[in-house]
Short mmCIF file of C-alpha atoms in Angstrom, two decimals:
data_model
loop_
_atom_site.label_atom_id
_atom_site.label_comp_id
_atom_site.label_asym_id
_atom_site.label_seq_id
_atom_site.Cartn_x
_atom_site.Cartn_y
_atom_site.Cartn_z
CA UNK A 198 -3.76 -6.29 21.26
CA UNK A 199 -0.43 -6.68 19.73
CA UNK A 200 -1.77 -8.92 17.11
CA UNK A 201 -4.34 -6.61 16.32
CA UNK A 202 -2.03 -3.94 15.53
CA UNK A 203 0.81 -5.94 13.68
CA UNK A 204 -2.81 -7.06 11.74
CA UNK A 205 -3.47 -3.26 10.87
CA UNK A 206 0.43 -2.63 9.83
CA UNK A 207 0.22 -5.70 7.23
CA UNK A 208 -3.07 -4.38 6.03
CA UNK A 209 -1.86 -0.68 5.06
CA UNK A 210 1.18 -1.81 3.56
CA UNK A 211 -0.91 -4.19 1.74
CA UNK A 212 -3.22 -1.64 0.37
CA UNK A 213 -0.34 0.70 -0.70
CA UNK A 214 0.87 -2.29 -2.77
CA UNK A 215 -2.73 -2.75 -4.22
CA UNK A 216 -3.14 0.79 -5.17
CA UNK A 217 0.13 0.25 -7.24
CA UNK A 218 -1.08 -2.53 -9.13
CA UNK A 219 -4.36 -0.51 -9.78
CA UNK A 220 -1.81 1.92 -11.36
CA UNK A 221 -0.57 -0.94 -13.46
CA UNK A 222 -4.16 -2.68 -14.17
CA UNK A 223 -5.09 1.04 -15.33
CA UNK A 224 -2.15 2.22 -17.44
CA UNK A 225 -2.59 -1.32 -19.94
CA UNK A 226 -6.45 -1.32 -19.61
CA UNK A 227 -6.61 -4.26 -17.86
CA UNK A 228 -9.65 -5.80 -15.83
CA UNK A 229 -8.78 -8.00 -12.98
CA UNK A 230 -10.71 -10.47 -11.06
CA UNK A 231 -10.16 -12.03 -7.42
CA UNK A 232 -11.54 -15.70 -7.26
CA UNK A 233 -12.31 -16.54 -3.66
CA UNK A 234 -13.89 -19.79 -2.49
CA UNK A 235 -12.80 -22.74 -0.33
CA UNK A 236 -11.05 -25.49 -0.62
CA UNK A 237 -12.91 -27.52 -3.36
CA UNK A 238 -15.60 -25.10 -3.94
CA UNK A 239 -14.46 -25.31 -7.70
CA UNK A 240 -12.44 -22.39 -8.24
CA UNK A 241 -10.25 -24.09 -10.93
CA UNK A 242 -12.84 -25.61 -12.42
CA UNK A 243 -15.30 -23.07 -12.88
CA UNK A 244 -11.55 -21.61 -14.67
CA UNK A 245 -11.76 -24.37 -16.97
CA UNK A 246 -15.08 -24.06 -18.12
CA UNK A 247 -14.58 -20.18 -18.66
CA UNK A 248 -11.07 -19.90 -20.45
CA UNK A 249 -12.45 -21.59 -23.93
CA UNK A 250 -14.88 -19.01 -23.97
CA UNK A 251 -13.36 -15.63 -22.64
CA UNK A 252 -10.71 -16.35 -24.37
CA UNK A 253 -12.37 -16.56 -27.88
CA UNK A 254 -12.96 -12.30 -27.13
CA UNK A 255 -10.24 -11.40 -25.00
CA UNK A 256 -6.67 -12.05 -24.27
CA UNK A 257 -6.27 -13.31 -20.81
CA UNK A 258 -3.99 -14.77 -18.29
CA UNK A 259 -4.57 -16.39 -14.82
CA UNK A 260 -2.47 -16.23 -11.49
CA UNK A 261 -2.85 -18.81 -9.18
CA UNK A 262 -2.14 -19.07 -5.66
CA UNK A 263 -1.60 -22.15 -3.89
CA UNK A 264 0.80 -23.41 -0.43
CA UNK A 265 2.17 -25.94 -2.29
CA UNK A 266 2.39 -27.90 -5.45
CA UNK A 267 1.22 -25.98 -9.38
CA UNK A 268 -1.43 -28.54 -10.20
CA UNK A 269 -3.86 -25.52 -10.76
CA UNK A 270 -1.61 -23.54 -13.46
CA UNK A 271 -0.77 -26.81 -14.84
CA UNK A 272 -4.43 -26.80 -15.47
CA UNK A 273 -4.91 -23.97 -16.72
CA UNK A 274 -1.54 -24.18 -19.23
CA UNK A 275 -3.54 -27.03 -21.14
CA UNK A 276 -6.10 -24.99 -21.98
CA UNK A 277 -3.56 -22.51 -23.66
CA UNK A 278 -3.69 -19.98 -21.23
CA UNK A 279 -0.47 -18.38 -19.90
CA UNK A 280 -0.72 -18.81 -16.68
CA UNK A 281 1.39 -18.08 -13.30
CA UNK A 282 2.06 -20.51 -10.06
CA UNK A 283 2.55 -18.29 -6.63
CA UNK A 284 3.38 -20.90 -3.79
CA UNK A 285 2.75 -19.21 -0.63
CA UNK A 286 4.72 -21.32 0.85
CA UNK A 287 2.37 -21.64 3.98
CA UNK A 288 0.61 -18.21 3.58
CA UNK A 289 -2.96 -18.70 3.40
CA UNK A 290 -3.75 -15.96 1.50
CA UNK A 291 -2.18 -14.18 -1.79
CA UNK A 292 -1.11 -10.28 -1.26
CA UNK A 293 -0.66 -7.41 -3.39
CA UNK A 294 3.24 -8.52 -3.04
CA UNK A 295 2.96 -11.50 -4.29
CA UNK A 296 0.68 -10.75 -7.06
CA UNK A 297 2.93 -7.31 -8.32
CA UNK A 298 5.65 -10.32 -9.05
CA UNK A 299 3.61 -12.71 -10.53
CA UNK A 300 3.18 -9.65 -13.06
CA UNK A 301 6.71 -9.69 -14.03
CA UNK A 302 6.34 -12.83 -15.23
CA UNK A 303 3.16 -12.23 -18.06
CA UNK A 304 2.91 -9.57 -21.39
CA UNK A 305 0.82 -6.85 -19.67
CA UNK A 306 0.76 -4.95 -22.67
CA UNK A 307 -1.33 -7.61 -24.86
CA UNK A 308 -3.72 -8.09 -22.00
CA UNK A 309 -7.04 -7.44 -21.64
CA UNK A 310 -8.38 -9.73 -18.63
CA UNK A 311 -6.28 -11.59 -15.97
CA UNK A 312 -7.84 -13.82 -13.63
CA UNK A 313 -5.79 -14.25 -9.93
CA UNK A 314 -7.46 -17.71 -8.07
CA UNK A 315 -6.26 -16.99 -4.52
CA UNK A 316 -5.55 -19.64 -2.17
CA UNK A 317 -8.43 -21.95 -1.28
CA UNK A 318 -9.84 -20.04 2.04
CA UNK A 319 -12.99 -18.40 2.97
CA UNK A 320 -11.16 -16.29 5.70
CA UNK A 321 -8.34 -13.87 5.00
CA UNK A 322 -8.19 -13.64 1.25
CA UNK A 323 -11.06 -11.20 1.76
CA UNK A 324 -9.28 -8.62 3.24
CA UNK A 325 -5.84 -8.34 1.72
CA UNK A 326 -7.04 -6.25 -1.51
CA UNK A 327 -4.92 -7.26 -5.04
CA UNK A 328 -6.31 -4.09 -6.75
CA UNK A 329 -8.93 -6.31 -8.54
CA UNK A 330 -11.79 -4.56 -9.99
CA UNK A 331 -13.86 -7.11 -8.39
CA UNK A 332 -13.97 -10.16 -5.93
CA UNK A 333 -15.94 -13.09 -7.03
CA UNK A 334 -16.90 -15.92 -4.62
CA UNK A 335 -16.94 -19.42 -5.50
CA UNK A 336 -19.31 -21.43 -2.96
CA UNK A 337 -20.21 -24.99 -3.74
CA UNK A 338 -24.02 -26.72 -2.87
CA UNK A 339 -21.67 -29.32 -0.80
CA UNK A 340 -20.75 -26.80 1.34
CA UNK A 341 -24.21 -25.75 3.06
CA UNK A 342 -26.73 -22.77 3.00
CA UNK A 343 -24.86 -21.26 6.08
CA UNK A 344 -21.74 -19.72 4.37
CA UNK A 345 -22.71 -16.32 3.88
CA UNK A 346 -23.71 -16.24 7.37
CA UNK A 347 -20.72 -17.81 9.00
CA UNK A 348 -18.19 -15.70 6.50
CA UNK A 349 -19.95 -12.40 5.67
CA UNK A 350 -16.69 -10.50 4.85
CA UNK A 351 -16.49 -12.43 1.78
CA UNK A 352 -19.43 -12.29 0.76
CA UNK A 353 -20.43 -8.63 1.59
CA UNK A 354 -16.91 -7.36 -0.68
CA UNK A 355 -17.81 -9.96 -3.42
CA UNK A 356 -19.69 -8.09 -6.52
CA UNK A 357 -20.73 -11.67 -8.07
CA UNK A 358 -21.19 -15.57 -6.19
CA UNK A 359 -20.90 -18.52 -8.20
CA UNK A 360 -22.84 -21.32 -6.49
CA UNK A 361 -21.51 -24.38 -7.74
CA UNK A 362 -22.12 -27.73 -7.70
CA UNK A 363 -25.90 -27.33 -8.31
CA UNK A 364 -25.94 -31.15 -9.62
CA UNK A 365 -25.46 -32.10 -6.42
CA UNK A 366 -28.75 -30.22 -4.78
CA UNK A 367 -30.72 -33.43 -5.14
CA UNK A 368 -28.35 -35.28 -3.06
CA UNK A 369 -27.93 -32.98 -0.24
CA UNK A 370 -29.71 -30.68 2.77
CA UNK A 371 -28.63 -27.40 0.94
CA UNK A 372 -31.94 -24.88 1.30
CA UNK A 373 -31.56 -22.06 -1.53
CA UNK A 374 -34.09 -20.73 -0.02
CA UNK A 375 -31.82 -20.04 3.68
CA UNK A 376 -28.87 -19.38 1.06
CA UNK A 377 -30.69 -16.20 -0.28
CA UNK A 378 -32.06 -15.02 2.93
CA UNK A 379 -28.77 -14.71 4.18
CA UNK A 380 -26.90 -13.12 1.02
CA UNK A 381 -29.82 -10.34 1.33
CA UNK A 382 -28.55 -9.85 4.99
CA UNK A 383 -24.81 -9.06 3.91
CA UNK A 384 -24.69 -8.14 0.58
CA UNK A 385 -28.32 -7.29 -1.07
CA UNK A 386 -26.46 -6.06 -4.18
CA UNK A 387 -24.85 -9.31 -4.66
CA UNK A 388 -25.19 -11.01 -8.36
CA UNK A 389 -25.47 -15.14 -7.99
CA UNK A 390 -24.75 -17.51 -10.42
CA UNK A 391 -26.14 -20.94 -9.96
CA UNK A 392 -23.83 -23.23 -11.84
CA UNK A 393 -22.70 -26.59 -12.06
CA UNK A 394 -19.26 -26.82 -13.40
CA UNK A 395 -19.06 -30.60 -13.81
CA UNK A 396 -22.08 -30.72 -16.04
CA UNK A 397 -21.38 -27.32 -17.80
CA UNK A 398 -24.63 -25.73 -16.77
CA UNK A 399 -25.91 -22.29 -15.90
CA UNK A 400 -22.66 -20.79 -17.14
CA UNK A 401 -23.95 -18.79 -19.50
CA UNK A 402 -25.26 -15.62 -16.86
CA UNK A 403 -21.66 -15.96 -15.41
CA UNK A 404 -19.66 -15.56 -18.96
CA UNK A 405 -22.06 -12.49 -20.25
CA UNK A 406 -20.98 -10.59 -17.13
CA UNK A 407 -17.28 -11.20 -16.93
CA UNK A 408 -17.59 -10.25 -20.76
CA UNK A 409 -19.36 -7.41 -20.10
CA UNK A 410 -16.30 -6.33 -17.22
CA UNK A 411 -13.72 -6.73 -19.76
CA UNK A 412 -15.78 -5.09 -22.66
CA UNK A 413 -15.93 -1.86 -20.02
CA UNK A 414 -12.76 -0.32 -21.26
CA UNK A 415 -10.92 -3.64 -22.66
CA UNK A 416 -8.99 -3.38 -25.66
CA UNK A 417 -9.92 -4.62 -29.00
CA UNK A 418 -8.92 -8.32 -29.96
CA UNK B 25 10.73 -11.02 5.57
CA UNK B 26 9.37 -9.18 8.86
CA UNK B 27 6.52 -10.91 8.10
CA UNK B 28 8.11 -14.26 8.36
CA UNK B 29 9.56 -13.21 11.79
CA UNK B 30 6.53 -11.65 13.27
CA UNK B 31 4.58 -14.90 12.22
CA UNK B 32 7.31 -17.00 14.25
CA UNK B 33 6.64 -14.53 17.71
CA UNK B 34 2.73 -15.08 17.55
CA UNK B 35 3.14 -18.79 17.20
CA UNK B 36 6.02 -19.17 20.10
CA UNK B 37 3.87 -16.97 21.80
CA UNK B 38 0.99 -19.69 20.67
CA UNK B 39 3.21 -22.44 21.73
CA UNK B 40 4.25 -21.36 25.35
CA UNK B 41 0.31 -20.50 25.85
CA UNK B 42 -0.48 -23.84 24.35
CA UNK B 43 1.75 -25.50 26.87
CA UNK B 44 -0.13 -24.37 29.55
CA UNK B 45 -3.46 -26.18 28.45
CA UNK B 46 -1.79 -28.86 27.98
CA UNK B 47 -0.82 -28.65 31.96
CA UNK B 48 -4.57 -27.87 32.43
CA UNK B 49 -5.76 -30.72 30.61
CA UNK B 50 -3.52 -33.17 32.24
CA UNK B 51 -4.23 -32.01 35.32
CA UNK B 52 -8.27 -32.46 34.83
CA UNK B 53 -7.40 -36.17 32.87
CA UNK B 54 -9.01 -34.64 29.55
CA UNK B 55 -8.38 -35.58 26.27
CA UNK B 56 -8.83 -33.17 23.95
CA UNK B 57 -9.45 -33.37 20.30
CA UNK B 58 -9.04 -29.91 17.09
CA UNK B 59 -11.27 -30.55 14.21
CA UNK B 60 -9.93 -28.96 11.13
CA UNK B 61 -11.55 -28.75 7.53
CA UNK B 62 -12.45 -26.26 4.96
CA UNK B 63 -15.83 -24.50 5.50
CA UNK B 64 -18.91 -26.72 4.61
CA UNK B 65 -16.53 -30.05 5.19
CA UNK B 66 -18.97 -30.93 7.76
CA UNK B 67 -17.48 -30.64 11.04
CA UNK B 68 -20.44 -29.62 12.60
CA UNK B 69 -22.67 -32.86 11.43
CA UNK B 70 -19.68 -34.83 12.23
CA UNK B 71 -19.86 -34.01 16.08
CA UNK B 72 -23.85 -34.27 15.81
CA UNK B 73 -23.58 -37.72 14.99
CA UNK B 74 -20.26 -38.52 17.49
CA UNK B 75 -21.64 -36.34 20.35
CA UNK B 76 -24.98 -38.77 21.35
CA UNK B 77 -22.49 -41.92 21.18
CA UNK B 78 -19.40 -41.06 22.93
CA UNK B 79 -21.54 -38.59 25.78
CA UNK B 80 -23.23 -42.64 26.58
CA UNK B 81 -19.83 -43.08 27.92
CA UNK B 82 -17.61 -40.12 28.55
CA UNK B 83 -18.55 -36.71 29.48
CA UNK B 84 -17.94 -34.31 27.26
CA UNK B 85 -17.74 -30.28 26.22
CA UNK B 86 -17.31 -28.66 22.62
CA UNK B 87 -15.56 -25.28 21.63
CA UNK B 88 -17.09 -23.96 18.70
CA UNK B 89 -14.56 -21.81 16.77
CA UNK B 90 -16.52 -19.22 14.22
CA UNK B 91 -15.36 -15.75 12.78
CA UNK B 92 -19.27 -14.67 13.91
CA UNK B 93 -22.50 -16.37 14.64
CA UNK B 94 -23.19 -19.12 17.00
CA UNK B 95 -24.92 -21.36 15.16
CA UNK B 96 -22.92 -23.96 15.21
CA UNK B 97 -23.09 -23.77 19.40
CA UNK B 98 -26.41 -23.50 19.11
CA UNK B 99 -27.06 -26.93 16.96
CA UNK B 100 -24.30 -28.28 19.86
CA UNK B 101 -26.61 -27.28 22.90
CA UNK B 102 -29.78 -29.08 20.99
CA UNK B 103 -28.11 -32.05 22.09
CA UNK B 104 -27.58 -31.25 26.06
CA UNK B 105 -23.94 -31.51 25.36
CA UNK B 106 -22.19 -28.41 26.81
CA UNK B 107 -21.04 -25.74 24.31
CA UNK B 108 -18.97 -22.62 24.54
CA UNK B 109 -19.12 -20.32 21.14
CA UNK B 110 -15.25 -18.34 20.49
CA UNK B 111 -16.39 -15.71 17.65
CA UNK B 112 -12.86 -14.75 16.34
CA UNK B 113 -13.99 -11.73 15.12
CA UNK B 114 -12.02 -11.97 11.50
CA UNK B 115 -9.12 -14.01 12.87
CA UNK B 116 -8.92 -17.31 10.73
CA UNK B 117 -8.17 -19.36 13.28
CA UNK B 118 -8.29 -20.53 17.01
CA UNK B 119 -5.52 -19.74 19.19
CA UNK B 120 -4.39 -21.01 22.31
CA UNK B 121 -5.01 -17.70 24.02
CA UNK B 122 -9.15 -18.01 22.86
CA UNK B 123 -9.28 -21.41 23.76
CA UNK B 124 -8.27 -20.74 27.73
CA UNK B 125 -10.63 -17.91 27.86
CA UNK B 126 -13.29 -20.61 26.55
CA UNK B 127 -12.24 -23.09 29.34
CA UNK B 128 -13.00 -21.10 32.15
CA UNK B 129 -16.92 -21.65 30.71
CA UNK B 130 -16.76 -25.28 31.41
CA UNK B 131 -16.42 -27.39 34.51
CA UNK B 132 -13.09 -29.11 33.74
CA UNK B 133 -12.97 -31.22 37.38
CA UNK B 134 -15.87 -33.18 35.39
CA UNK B 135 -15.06 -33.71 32.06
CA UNK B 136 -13.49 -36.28 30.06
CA UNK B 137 -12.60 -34.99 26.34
CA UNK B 138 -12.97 -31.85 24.81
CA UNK B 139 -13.94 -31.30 21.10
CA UNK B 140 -12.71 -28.43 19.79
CA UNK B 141 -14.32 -26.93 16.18
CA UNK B 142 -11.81 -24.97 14.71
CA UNK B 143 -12.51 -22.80 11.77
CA UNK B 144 -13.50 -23.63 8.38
CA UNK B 145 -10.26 -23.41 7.19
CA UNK B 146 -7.73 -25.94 6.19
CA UNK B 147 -4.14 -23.38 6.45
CA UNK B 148 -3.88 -21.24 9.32
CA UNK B 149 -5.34 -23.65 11.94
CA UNK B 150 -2.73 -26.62 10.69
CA UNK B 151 -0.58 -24.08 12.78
CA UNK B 152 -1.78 -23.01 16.01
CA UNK B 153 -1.32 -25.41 19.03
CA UNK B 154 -4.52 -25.61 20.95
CA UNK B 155 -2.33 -28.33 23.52
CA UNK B 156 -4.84 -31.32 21.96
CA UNK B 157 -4.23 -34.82 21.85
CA UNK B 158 -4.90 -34.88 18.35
CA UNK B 159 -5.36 -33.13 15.39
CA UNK B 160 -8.18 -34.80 13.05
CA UNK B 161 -8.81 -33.09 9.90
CA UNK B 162 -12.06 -33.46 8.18
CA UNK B 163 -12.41 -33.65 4.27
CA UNK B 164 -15.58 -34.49 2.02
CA UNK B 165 -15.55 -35.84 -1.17
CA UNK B 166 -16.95 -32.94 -2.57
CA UNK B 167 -13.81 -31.14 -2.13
CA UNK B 168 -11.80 -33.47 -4.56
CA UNK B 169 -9.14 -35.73 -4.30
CA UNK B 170 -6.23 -33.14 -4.74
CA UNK B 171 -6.67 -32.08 -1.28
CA UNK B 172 -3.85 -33.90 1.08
CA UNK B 173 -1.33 -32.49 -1.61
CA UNK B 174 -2.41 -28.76 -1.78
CA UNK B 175 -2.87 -28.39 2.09
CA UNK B 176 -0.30 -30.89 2.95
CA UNK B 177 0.59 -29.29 6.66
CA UNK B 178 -2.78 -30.43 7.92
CA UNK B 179 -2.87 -33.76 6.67
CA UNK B 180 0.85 -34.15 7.56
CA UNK B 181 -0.36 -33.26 11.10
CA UNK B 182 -3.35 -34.73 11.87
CA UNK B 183 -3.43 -38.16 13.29
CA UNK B 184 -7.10 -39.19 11.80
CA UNK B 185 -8.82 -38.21 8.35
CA UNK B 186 -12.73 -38.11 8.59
CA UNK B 187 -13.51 -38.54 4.90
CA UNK B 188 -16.90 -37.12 5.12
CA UNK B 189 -19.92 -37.46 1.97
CA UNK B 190 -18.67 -40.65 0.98
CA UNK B 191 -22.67 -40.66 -0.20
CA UNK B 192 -21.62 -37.84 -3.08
CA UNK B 193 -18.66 -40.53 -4.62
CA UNK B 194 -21.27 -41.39 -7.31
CA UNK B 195 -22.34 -37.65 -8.42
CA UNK B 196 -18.43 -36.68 -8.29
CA UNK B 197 -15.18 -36.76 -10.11
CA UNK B 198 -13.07 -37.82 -6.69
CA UNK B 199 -10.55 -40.10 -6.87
CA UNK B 200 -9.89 -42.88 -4.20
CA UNK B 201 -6.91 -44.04 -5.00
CA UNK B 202 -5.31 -40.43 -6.55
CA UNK B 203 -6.45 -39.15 -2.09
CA UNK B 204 -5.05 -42.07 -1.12
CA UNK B 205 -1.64 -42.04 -3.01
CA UNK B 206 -1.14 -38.21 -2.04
CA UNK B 207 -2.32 -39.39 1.69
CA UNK B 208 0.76 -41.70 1.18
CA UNK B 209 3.08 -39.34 0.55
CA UNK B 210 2.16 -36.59 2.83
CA UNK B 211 1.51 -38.77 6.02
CA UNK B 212 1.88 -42.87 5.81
CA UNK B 213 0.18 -43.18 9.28
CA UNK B 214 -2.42 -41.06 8.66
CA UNK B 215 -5.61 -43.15 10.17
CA UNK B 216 -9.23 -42.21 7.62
CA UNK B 217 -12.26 -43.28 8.02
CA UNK B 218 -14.56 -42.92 5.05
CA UNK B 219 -18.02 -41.41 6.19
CA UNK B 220 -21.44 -40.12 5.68
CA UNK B 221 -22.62 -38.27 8.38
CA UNK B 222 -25.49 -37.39 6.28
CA UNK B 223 -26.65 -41.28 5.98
CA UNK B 224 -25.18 -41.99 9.18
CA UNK B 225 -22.76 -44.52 7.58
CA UNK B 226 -19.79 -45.53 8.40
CA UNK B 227 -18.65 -43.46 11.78
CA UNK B 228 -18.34 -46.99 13.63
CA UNK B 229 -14.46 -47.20 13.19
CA UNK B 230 -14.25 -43.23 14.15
CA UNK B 231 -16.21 -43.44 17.75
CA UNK B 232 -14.32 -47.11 18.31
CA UNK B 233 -11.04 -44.19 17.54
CA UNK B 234 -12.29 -41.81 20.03
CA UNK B 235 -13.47 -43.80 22.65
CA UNK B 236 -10.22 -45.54 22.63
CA UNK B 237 -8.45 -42.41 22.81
CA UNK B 238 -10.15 -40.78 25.67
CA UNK B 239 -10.98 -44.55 27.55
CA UNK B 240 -7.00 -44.51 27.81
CA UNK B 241 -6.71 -42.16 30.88
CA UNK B 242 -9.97 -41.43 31.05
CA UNK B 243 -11.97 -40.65 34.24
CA UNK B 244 -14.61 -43.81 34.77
CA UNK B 245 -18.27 -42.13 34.41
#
């Protein structure tokens, strides 16, 4: 019960920090999206594939979370986008905390887009809010047709799904057809993106809609 | 920083609770093994190719760890091995504390080793002291070879690496010798065995593993 409540007391002061950020996102016009997958699901490189093109419209930067090391941002910085490390530093999930510092550390006011990849974890990054206008999901085909059964919180809060790693449906017991039956269970709303990052297909559904987020109030370029 | 502090009271707390099982365990002559890996790693295929070989010799019980469903219980039972679904409810991770609630669901006096399924999820877990023998984190090629250094508590921990999906290393970018370079750094002793539990290839070394774990002390069946 204790747990529970310490649980609750995170939360709120969580949110409190969120709706400050919002304030921030808000006062520089800037549209912010919360990358959620597992481990390996692709996160960085579905990143990869969509930073040449976003960025040919919009200025944008990218916070990443990680536990340990900044192989991601060091990804990311050879594309020649700015982008910020957080190390956890064992948490397995970014917060609003974290995230309001990261912000210190990029031009807010040339901004029109940043991306935050939270920590790879299908679990708690749901629930601690970073003021993001949306959540996106990252699930790979590797991964199974259960997930949105077995982690609904995700994947109800999520307004898009990129299912990655469509290459590799020939190769495995993956049923799209269990996959979809479940995402109209938690989330019937939900906007999936089949994609394979590795062989740069099916990105094209993904890029018009985070272009048409950003075009929603973004700035000019 | 309270954070921090009331992190290190719920795993003492953990710890003293974990100590206990461990009593429990010894007591019964069980061995008892925590399965950790991201979600979709393929724990669950894992234990329904290990669970028909090792239950010809020792008898055996899973926990199934989930934040909600019991499907993976359910697939357990469909091979007459005993199964006890813990839904979480939102937590990330099994504790000690949901694991002795789960044992009073199986007949200890008559069991051998105990497979417990954590969580799909490769932080929180790494953490929490269940009292097992062994930690043995699961990873699948899918997931790419940057793993043991990103989430290098759990691979720093566990005592065996299932390398699951060896089958996708031709459809993938992973890197054998970049995993096993990081696996070097992060834990020299670490034991892996490279699998498919889809093609059933390869799990001879891993049941030789377990059986030798659980035939030394084990109850004759």
């Amino acid at each position: 019960m204790i747990r529970v409540k310490l649980g609750k007391n995170v939360l709120e002061a969580n949110d409190d920090m969120a709706g400050k950020l919002k304030e921030q996102y808000k006062k520089h016009n800037i549209k912010v999206i919360n990358l959620i997958g597992s481990p390996g699901s692709g996160k960085t490189s579905i990143l990869e594939r969509t930073l040449p093109e976003i960025s040919k419209k919009f200025n944008v930067a990218v916070i990443e979370g990680d536990i340990l090391t900044s192989r991601d941002a060091d990804r990311i910085k050879r594309l020649n986008v700015p982008a910020v490390q957080i190390q956890t530093g064992g948490s397995c999930h970014l917060d609003a905390g974290m995230v309001g510092r990261a912000l210190g550390k990029v031009e807010l006011s040339r901004l029109d887009l940043i991306i935050i990849e939270n920590v790879g974890n299908l679990v708690c990054p749901a629930c601690f809010d970073l003021g993001e206008d949306a959540k996106v999901v990252v699930a790979s085909v590797a991964e199974g047709s259960d997930k949105p059964a077995k982690y609904p919180v995700i994947f109800n809060r999520a307004k898009v799904c990129i299912l990655n790693k469509m290459d590799l449906l020939p190769y495995s017991n993956f049923s799209l057809d269990e996959f979809y039956k479940d995402i109209k269970h938690v989330n019937p709303g939900l906007r999936v993106f089949e994609v394979s990052s590795l062989k740069e297909q099916g990105l094209g559904g993904w890029l018009e809609w985070l272009e048409g987020l950003v075009a929603d109030g973004g700035k000019e370029n």
